[in-house]
Amino acid sequence: MEKIVILTGAGISAESGLSTFRDNGGLWAGNRVEDVATPEAFARDPALVHAFYNARRAKAAMAEPNAAHLALAQLEASHKGDMLIITQNVDNLHARAGSRNVVHMHGRLSGALCQACSHRWEAPREMYPDDTCPACHAPQTRPDIVWFGEVPYGADVIDPALAAADVFIAIGTSGQVYPAAAFAQHAARLGAHTIEVNLAPAANARDFAESHTGPATQRVPELVSALLGARL
Ligand code: BV8
């Protein structure tokens, strides 16, 4: 049975009301990456970085999975072969839609990490610089998020999955952040059929053999029906 690998970006959660990064009015419009999404930014001004993630954690808590998340959960449940979702998103909408095999390569808003002892726990709704670690009590807690310059999570699962993929689908990502932006080209070189679902062609659009343009809530359910109908 065909092995399917899916990469999702902020665009799949846009219709759930969560801002993307690079669309106009996106997250980077109001904030500079250097000020809120690097380890240096956190060392320089932890209160500002916590405020950025506290606001996003609150918004994500109010968001609901949309038809695209639900269609992917249905694909995983119905598809006989292997399926993996690699998400760059830090919201939990895939899990809440029912997807089980999900790798959060850029971390999760619902995760907290201790910089002193590496203990991980479920993040409180709001985090502050003087919070202490529940395990070692050091005041060194941070959101369990992968910032620019930090190594993404899950390479041990992602790399073999890309090598074995028969179908690689990227949904709602602008193809500007590495190493995720190189996954399609890598999978194609190793024999996968690559499909892009996006509102507009991404920066790495040339890496895709097939593309479906339009909102994820329309294009993803259509693609899932086609994939299930093809009895992959
Ligand atoms: C690393 C934190 C070393 C979480 C984020 C070459 C190789 C390796 C690294 C680099 C390299 N060149 C440069 C680098 C460094 C850097 C990088 O890529 N910089 C870029 C800016 C040039 N990369 C890193 O630092 C990474 N770490 O490289 O470590 C390493 C690498 C490999 C192996 C060992 C060591 C770490 C990157 C992670 C950074 N953290 N965020 C958070 O705050 O959320 S990045 C941030 O961008 C988010 O994680 C986000 O998910 C990610 C990508 O953005 P998108 O999801 O694509 O969202 P965007 O707004 O850009 O686009 C939205 C898309 O949706 C658009 O296409 C739009 O058309 C579409 N859309 C909108 N609405 C809809 C829609 N589509 C469908 N329907 C809709 N309704």
mmCIF file with all atom_site columns, C-alpha atoms in Angstrom, residues 70-188:
data_model
loop_
_atom_site.group_PDB
_atom_site.id
_atom_site.type_symbol
_atom_site.label_atom_id
_atom_site.label_alt_id
_atom_site.label_comp_id
_atom_site.label_asym_id
_atom_site.label_entity_id
_atom_site.label_seq_id
_atom_site.pdbx_PDB_ins_code
_atom_site.Cartn_x
_atom_site.Cartn_y
_atom_site.Cartn_z
_atom_site.occupancy
_atom_site.B_iso_or_equiv
_atom_site.pdbx_formal_charge
_atom_site.auth_seq_id
_atom_site.auth_comp_id
_atom_site.auth_asym_id
_atom_site.auth_atom_id
_atom_site.pdbx_PDB_model_num
ATOM 1   C CA . LEU A 1 70  ? -10.843 16.601 9.537  1.00 0.00 ? 70  LEU A CA 1
ATOM 2   C CA . ALA A 1 71  ? -10.261 15.310 5.989  1.00 0.00 ? 71  ALA A CA 1
ATOM 3   C CA . LEU A 1 72  ? -6.657  14.397 6.864  1.00 0.00 ? 72  LEU A CA 1
ATOM 4   C CA . ALA A 1 73  ? -7.867  12.539 9.961  1.00 0.00 ? 73  ALA A CA 1
ATOM 5   C CA . GLN A 1 74  ? -10.333 10.636 7.782  1.00 0.00 ? 74  GLN A CA 1
ATOM 6   C CA . LEU A 1 75  ? -7.564  9.823  5.275  1.00 0.00 ? 75  LEU A CA 1
ATOM 7   C CA . GLU A 1 76  ? -5.401  8.406  8.085  1.00 0.00 ? 76  GLU A CA 1
ATOM 8   C CA . ALA A 1 77  ? -8.322  6.329  9.381  1.00 0.00 ? 77  ALA A CA 1
ATOM 9   C CA . SER A 1 78  ? -9.323  4.966  5.945  1.00 0.00 ? 78  SER A CA 1
ATOM 10  C CA . HIS A 1 79  ? -5.976  4.619  4.169  1.00 0.00 ? 79  HIS A CA 1
ATOM 11  C CA . LYS A 1 80  ? -4.606  1.061  4.375  1.00 0.00 ? 80  LYS A CA 1
ATOM 12  C CA . GLY A 1 81  ? -0.948  2.073  4.008  1.00 0.00 ? 81  GLY A CA 1
ATOM 13  C CA . ASP A 1 82  ? 1.338   4.203  6.199  1.00 0.00 ? 82  ASP A CA 1
ATOM 14  C CA . MET A 1 83  ? 0.574   7.896  6.667  1.00 0.00 ? 83  MET A CA 1
ATOM 15  C CA . LEU A 1 84  ? 2.504   10.578 8.553  1.00 0.00 ? 84  LEU A CA 1
ATOM 16  C CA . ILE A 1 85  ? 1.628   14.230 9.091  1.00 0.00 ? 85  ILE A CA 1
ATOM 17  C CA . ILE A 1 86  ? 4.643   16.492 9.622  1.00 0.00 ? 86  ILE A CA 1
ATOM 18  C CA . THR A 1 87  ? 3.374   19.845 10.837 1.00 0.00 ? 87  THR A CA 1
ATOM 19  C CA . GLN A 1 88  ? 5.275   23.122 11.138 1.00 0.00 ? 88  GLN A CA 1
ATOM 20  C CA . ASN A 1 89  ? 2.294   24.406 13.118 1.00 0.00 ? 89  ASN A CA 1
ATOM 21  C CA . VAL A 1 90  ? 2.378   24.711 16.875 1.00 0.00 ? 90  VAL A CA 1
ATOM 22  C CA . ASP A 1 91  ? -1.415  24.533 17.334 1.00 0.00 ? 91  ASP A CA 1
ATOM 23  C CA . ASN A 1 92  ? -3.037  21.180 18.235 1.00 0.00 ? 92  ASN A CA 1
ATOM 24  C CA . LEU A 1 93  ? -5.740  21.157 15.548 1.00 0.00 ? 93  LEU A CA 1
ATOM 25  C CA . HIS A 1 94  ? -4.522  17.966 13.834 1.00 0.00 ? 94  HIS A CA 1
ATOM 26  C CA . ALA A 1 95  ? -4.753  16.010 17.101 1.00 0.00 ? 95  ALA A CA 1
ATOM 27  C CA . ARG A 1 96  ? -8.137  17.553 17.926 1.00 0.00 ? 96  ARG A CA 1
ATOM 28  C CA . ALA A 1 97  ? -9.374  16.548 14.444 1.00 0.00 ? 97  ALA A CA 1
ATOM 29  C CA . GLY A 1 98  ? -8.444  12.947 15.265 1.00 0.00 ? 98  GLY A CA 1
ATOM 30  C CA . SER A 1 99  ? -5.072  12.566 13.521 1.00 0.00 ? 99  SER A CA 1
ATOM 31  C CA . ARG A 1 100 ? -2.756  10.306 15.516 1.00 0.00 ? 100 ARG A CA 1
ATOM 32  C CA . ASN A 1 101 ? 0.512   10.020 13.579 1.00 0.00 ? 101 ASN A CA 1
ATOM 33  C CA . VAL A 1 102 ? 1.656   13.658 13.768 1.00 0.00 ? 102 VAL A CA 1
ATOM 34  C CA . VAL A 1 103 ? 5.182   15.086 14.218 1.00 0.00 ? 103 VAL A CA 1
ATOM 35  C CA . HIS A 1 104 ? 5.384   18.690 15.442 1.00 0.00 ? 104 HIS A CA 1
ATOM 36  C CA . MET A 1 105 ? 8.743   19.606 13.906 1.00 0.00 ? 105 MET A CA 1
ATOM 37  C CA . HIS A 1 106 ? 8.612   23.191 15.232 1.00 0.00 ? 106 HIS A CA 1
ATOM 38  C CA . GLY A 1 107 ? 7.275   22.278 18.663 1.00 0.00 ? 107 GLY A CA 1
ATOM 39  C CA . ARG A 1 108 ? 3.866   22.887 20.283 1.00 0.00 ? 108 ARG A CA 1
ATOM 40  C CA . LEU A 1 109 ? 2.210   25.844 22.043 1.00 0.00 ? 109 LEU A CA 1
ATOM 41  C CA . SER A 1 110 ? 0.869   23.351 24.606 1.00 0.00 ? 110 SER A CA 1
ATOM 42  C CA . GLY A 1 111 ? 4.412   22.275 25.537 1.00 0.00 ? 111 GLY A CA 1
ATOM 43  C CA . ALA A 1 112 ? 6.765   23.791 28.123 1.00 0.00 ? 112 ALA A CA 1
ATOM 44  C CA . LEU A 1 113 ? 10.481  23.033 28.434 1.00 0.00 ? 113 LEU A CA 1
ATOM 45  C CA . CYS A 1 114 ? 13.050  23.662 31.188 1.00 0.00 ? 114 CYS A CA 1
ATOM 46  C CA . GLN A 1 115 ? 16.295  25.114 29.839 1.00 0.00 ? 115 GLN A CA 1
ATOM 47  C CA . ALA A 1 116 ? 18.137  23.910 32.928 1.00 0.00 ? 116 ALA A CA 1
ATOM 48  C CA . CYS A 1 117 ? 17.113  20.225 33.142 1.00 0.00 ? 117 CYS A CA 1
ATOM 49  C CA . SER A 1 118 ? 15.241  19.613 29.818 1.00 0.00 ? 118 SER A CA 1
ATOM 50  C CA . HIS A 1 119 ? 12.087  18.495 31.691 1.00 0.00 ? 119 HIS A CA 1
ATOM 51  C CA . ARG A 1 120 ? 8.928   18.840 29.520 1.00 0.00 ? 120 ARG A CA 1
ATOM 52  C CA . TRP A 1 121 ? 5.373   19.352 30.736 1.00 0.00 ? 121 TRP A CA 1
ATOM 53  C CA . GLU A 1 122 ? 2.003   20.645 29.530 1.00 0.00 ? 122 GLU A CA 1
ATOM 54  C CA . ALA A 1 123 ? 2.336   24.449 29.363 1.00 0.00 ? 123 ALA A CA 1
ATOM 55  C CA . PRO A 1 124 ? -0.001  26.553 31.513 1.00 0.00 ? 124 PRO A CA 1
ATOM 56  C CA . ARG A 1 125 ? -2.238  28.985 29.592 1.00 0.00 ? 125 ARG A CA 1
ATOM 57  C CA . GLU A 1 126 ? 0.260   31.751 30.306 1.00 0.00 ? 126 GLU A CA 1
ATOM 58  C CA . MET A 1 127 ? 3.986   31.524 30.966 1.00 0.00 ? 127 MET A CA 1
ATOM 59  C CA . TYR A 1 128 ? 6.168   34.174 32.611 1.00 0.00 ? 128 TYR A CA 1
ATOM 60  C CA . PRO A 1 129 ? 9.939   34.656 32.986 1.00 0.00 ? 129 PRO A CA 1
ATOM 61  C CA . ASP A 1 130 ? 9.965   33.911 36.724 1.00 0.00 ? 130 ASP A CA 1
ATOM 62  C CA . ASP A 1 131 ? 8.010   30.643 36.409 1.00 0.00 ? 131 ASP A CA 1
ATOM 63  C CA . THR A 1 132 ? 9.981   27.756 37.883 1.00 0.00 ? 132 THR A CA 1
ATOM 64  C CA . CYS A 1 133 ? 10.441  24.256 36.486 1.00 0.00 ? 133 CYS A CA 1
ATOM 65  C CA . PRO A 1 134 ? 8.166   21.693 38.226 1.00 0.00 ? 134 PRO A CA 1
ATOM 66  C CA . ALA A 1 135 ? 11.077  19.208 38.268 1.00 0.00 ? 135 ALA A CA 1
ATOM 67  C CA . CYS A 1 136 ? 14.228  21.147 39.163 1.00 0.00 ? 136 CYS A CA 1
ATOM 68  C CA . HIS A 1 137 ? 12.610  24.432 40.330 1.00 0.00 ? 137 HIS A CA 1
ATOM 69  C CA . ALA A 1 138 ? 15.020  26.542 38.240 1.00 0.00 ? 138 ALA A CA 1
ATOM 70  C CA . PRO A 1 139 ? 13.488  29.778 36.866 1.00 0.00 ? 139 PRO A CA 1
ATOM 71  C CA . GLN A 1 140 ? 14.484  28.634 33.347 1.00 0.00 ? 140 GLN A CA 1
ATOM 72  C CA . THR A 1 141 ? 11.201  27.701 31.673 1.00 0.00 ? 141 THR A CA 1
ATOM 73  C CA . ARG A 1 142 ? 10.412  28.408 27.991 1.00 0.00 ? 142 ARG A CA 1
ATOM 74  C CA . PRO A 1 143 ? 7.778   27.483 25.427 1.00 0.00 ? 143 PRO A CA 1
ATOM 75  C CA . ASP A 1 144 ? 8.630   24.102 23.826 1.00 0.00 ? 144 ASP A CA 1
ATOM 76  C CA . ILE A 1 145 ? 8.940   25.766 20.411 1.00 0.00 ? 145 ILE A CA 1
ATOM 77  C CA . VAL A 1 146 ? 11.734  25.435 17.826 1.00 0.00 ? 146 VAL A CA 1
ATOM 78  C CA . TRP A 1 147 ? 13.007  28.958 17.116 1.00 0.00 ? 147 TRP A CA 1
ATOM 79  C CA . PHE A 1 148 ? 15.146  30.087 14.183 1.00 0.00 ? 148 PHE A CA 1
ATOM 80  C CA . GLY A 1 149 ? 18.654  28.701 14.554 1.00 0.00 ? 149 GLY A CA 1
ATOM 81  C CA . GLU A 1 150 ? 17.413  25.733 16.610 1.00 0.00 ? 150 GLU A CA 1
ATOM 82  C CA . VAL A 1 151 ? 17.297  22.164 15.321 1.00 0.00 ? 151 VAL A CA 1
ATOM 83  C CA . PRO A 1 152 ? 13.779  21.052 14.341 1.00 0.00 ? 152 PRO A CA 1
ATOM 84  C CA . TYR A 1 153 ? 12.272  18.041 16.124 1.00 0.00 ? 153 TYR A CA 1
ATOM 85  C CA . GLY A 1 154 ? 11.568  14.611 14.674 1.00 0.00 ? 154 GLY A CA 1
ATOM 86  C CA . ALA A 1 155 ? 14.331  14.139 12.061 1.00 0.00 ? 155 ALA A CA 1
ATOM 87  C CA . ASP A 1 156 ? 14.645  10.492 13.145 1.00 0.00 ? 156 ASP A CA 1
ATOM 88  C CA . VAL A 1 157 ? 11.038  9.925  12.021 1.00 0.00 ? 157 VAL A CA 1
ATOM 89  C CA . ILE A 1 158 ? 10.887  12.478 9.187  1.00 0.00 ? 158 ILE A CA 1
ATOM 90  C CA . ASP A 1 159 ? 13.973  11.439 7.216  1.00 0.00 ? 159 ASP A CA 1
ATOM 91  C CA . PRO A 1 160 ? 13.039  7.738  6.801  1.00 0.00 ? 160 PRO A CA 1
ATOM 92  C CA . ALA A 1 161 ? 9.417   8.699  6.045  1.00 0.00 ? 161 ALA A CA 1
ATOM 93  C CA . LEU A 1 162 ? 10.519  11.048 3.227  1.00 0.00 ? 162 LEU A CA 1
ATOM 94  C CA . ALA A 1 163 ? 12.812  8.346  1.832  1.00 0.00 ? 163 ALA A CA 1
ATOM 95  C CA . ALA A 1 164 ? 9.980   5.794  1.746  1.00 0.00 ? 164 ALA A CA 1
ATOM 96  C CA . ALA A 1 165 ? 7.158   8.122  0.614  1.00 0.00 ? 165 ALA A CA 1
ATOM 97  C CA . ASP A 1 166 ? 5.137   7.272  -2.517 1.00 0.00 ? 166 ASP A CA 1
ATOM 98  C CA . VAL A 1 167 ? 3.087   10.477 -2.208 1.00 0.00 ? 167 VAL A CA 1
ATOM 99  C CA . PHE A 1 168 ? 4.261   13.751 -0.553 1.00 0.00 ? 168 PHE A CA 1
ATOM 100 C CA . ILE A 1 169 ? 1.647   16.464 -0.065 1.00 0.00 ? 169 ILE A CA 1
ATOM 101 C CA . ALA A 1 170 ? 2.417   20.013 1.199  1.00 0.00 ? 170 ALA A CA 1
ATOM 102 C CA . ILE A 1 171 ? -0.612  21.961 2.437  1.00 0.00 ? 171 ILE A CA 1
ATOM 103 C CA . GLY A 1 172 ? -0.663  25.687 3.324  1.00 0.00 ? 172 GLY A CA 1
ATOM 104 C CA . THR A 1 173 ? 3.037   26.402 3.561  1.00 0.00 ? 173 THR A CA 1
ATOM 105 C CA . SER A 1 174 ? 4.972   29.155 1.814  1.00 0.00 ? 174 SER A CA 1
ATOM 106 C CA . GLY A 1 175 ? 8.067   26.994 1.364  1.00 0.00 ? 175 GLY A CA 1
ATOM 107 C CA . GLN A 1 176 ? 10.376  29.604 2.874  1.00 0.00 ? 176 GLN A CA 1
ATOM 108 C CA . VAL A 1 177 ? 11.550  27.959 6.093  1.00 0.00 ? 177 VAL A CA 1
ATOM 109 C CA . TYR A 1 178 ? 14.175  25.236 6.038  1.00 0.00 ? 178 TYR A CA 1
ATOM 110 C CA . PRO A 1 179 ? 14.655  22.334 6.373  1.00 0.00 ? 179 PRO A CA 1
ATOM 111 C CA . ALA A 1 180 ? 10.871  21.834 5.788  1.00 0.00 ? 180 ALA A CA 1
ATOM 112 C CA . ALA A 1 181 ? 11.008  23.782 2.503  1.00 0.00 ? 181 ALA A CA 1
ATOM 113 C CA . ALA A 1 182 ? 13.398  21.174 1.077  1.00 0.00 ? 182 ALA A CA 1
ATOM 114 C CA . PHE A 1 183 ? 11.233  18.121 1.889  1.00 0.00 ? 183 PHE A CA 1
ATOM 115 C CA . ALA A 1 184 ? 9.318   18.116 -1.423 1.00 0.00 ? 184 ALA A CA 1
ATOM 116 C CA . GLN A 1 185 ? 12.452  18.195 -3.577 1.00 0.00 ? 185 GLN A CA 1
ATOM 117 C CA . HIS A 1 186 ? 14.042  15.515 -1.382 1.00 0.00 ? 186 HIS A CA 1
ATOM 118 C CA . ALA A 1 187 ? 10.986  13.235 -1.555 1.00 0.00 ? 187 ALA A CA 1
ATOM 119 C CA . ALA A 1 188 ? 10.658  13.743 -5.332 1.00 0.00 ? 188 ALA A CA 1
#
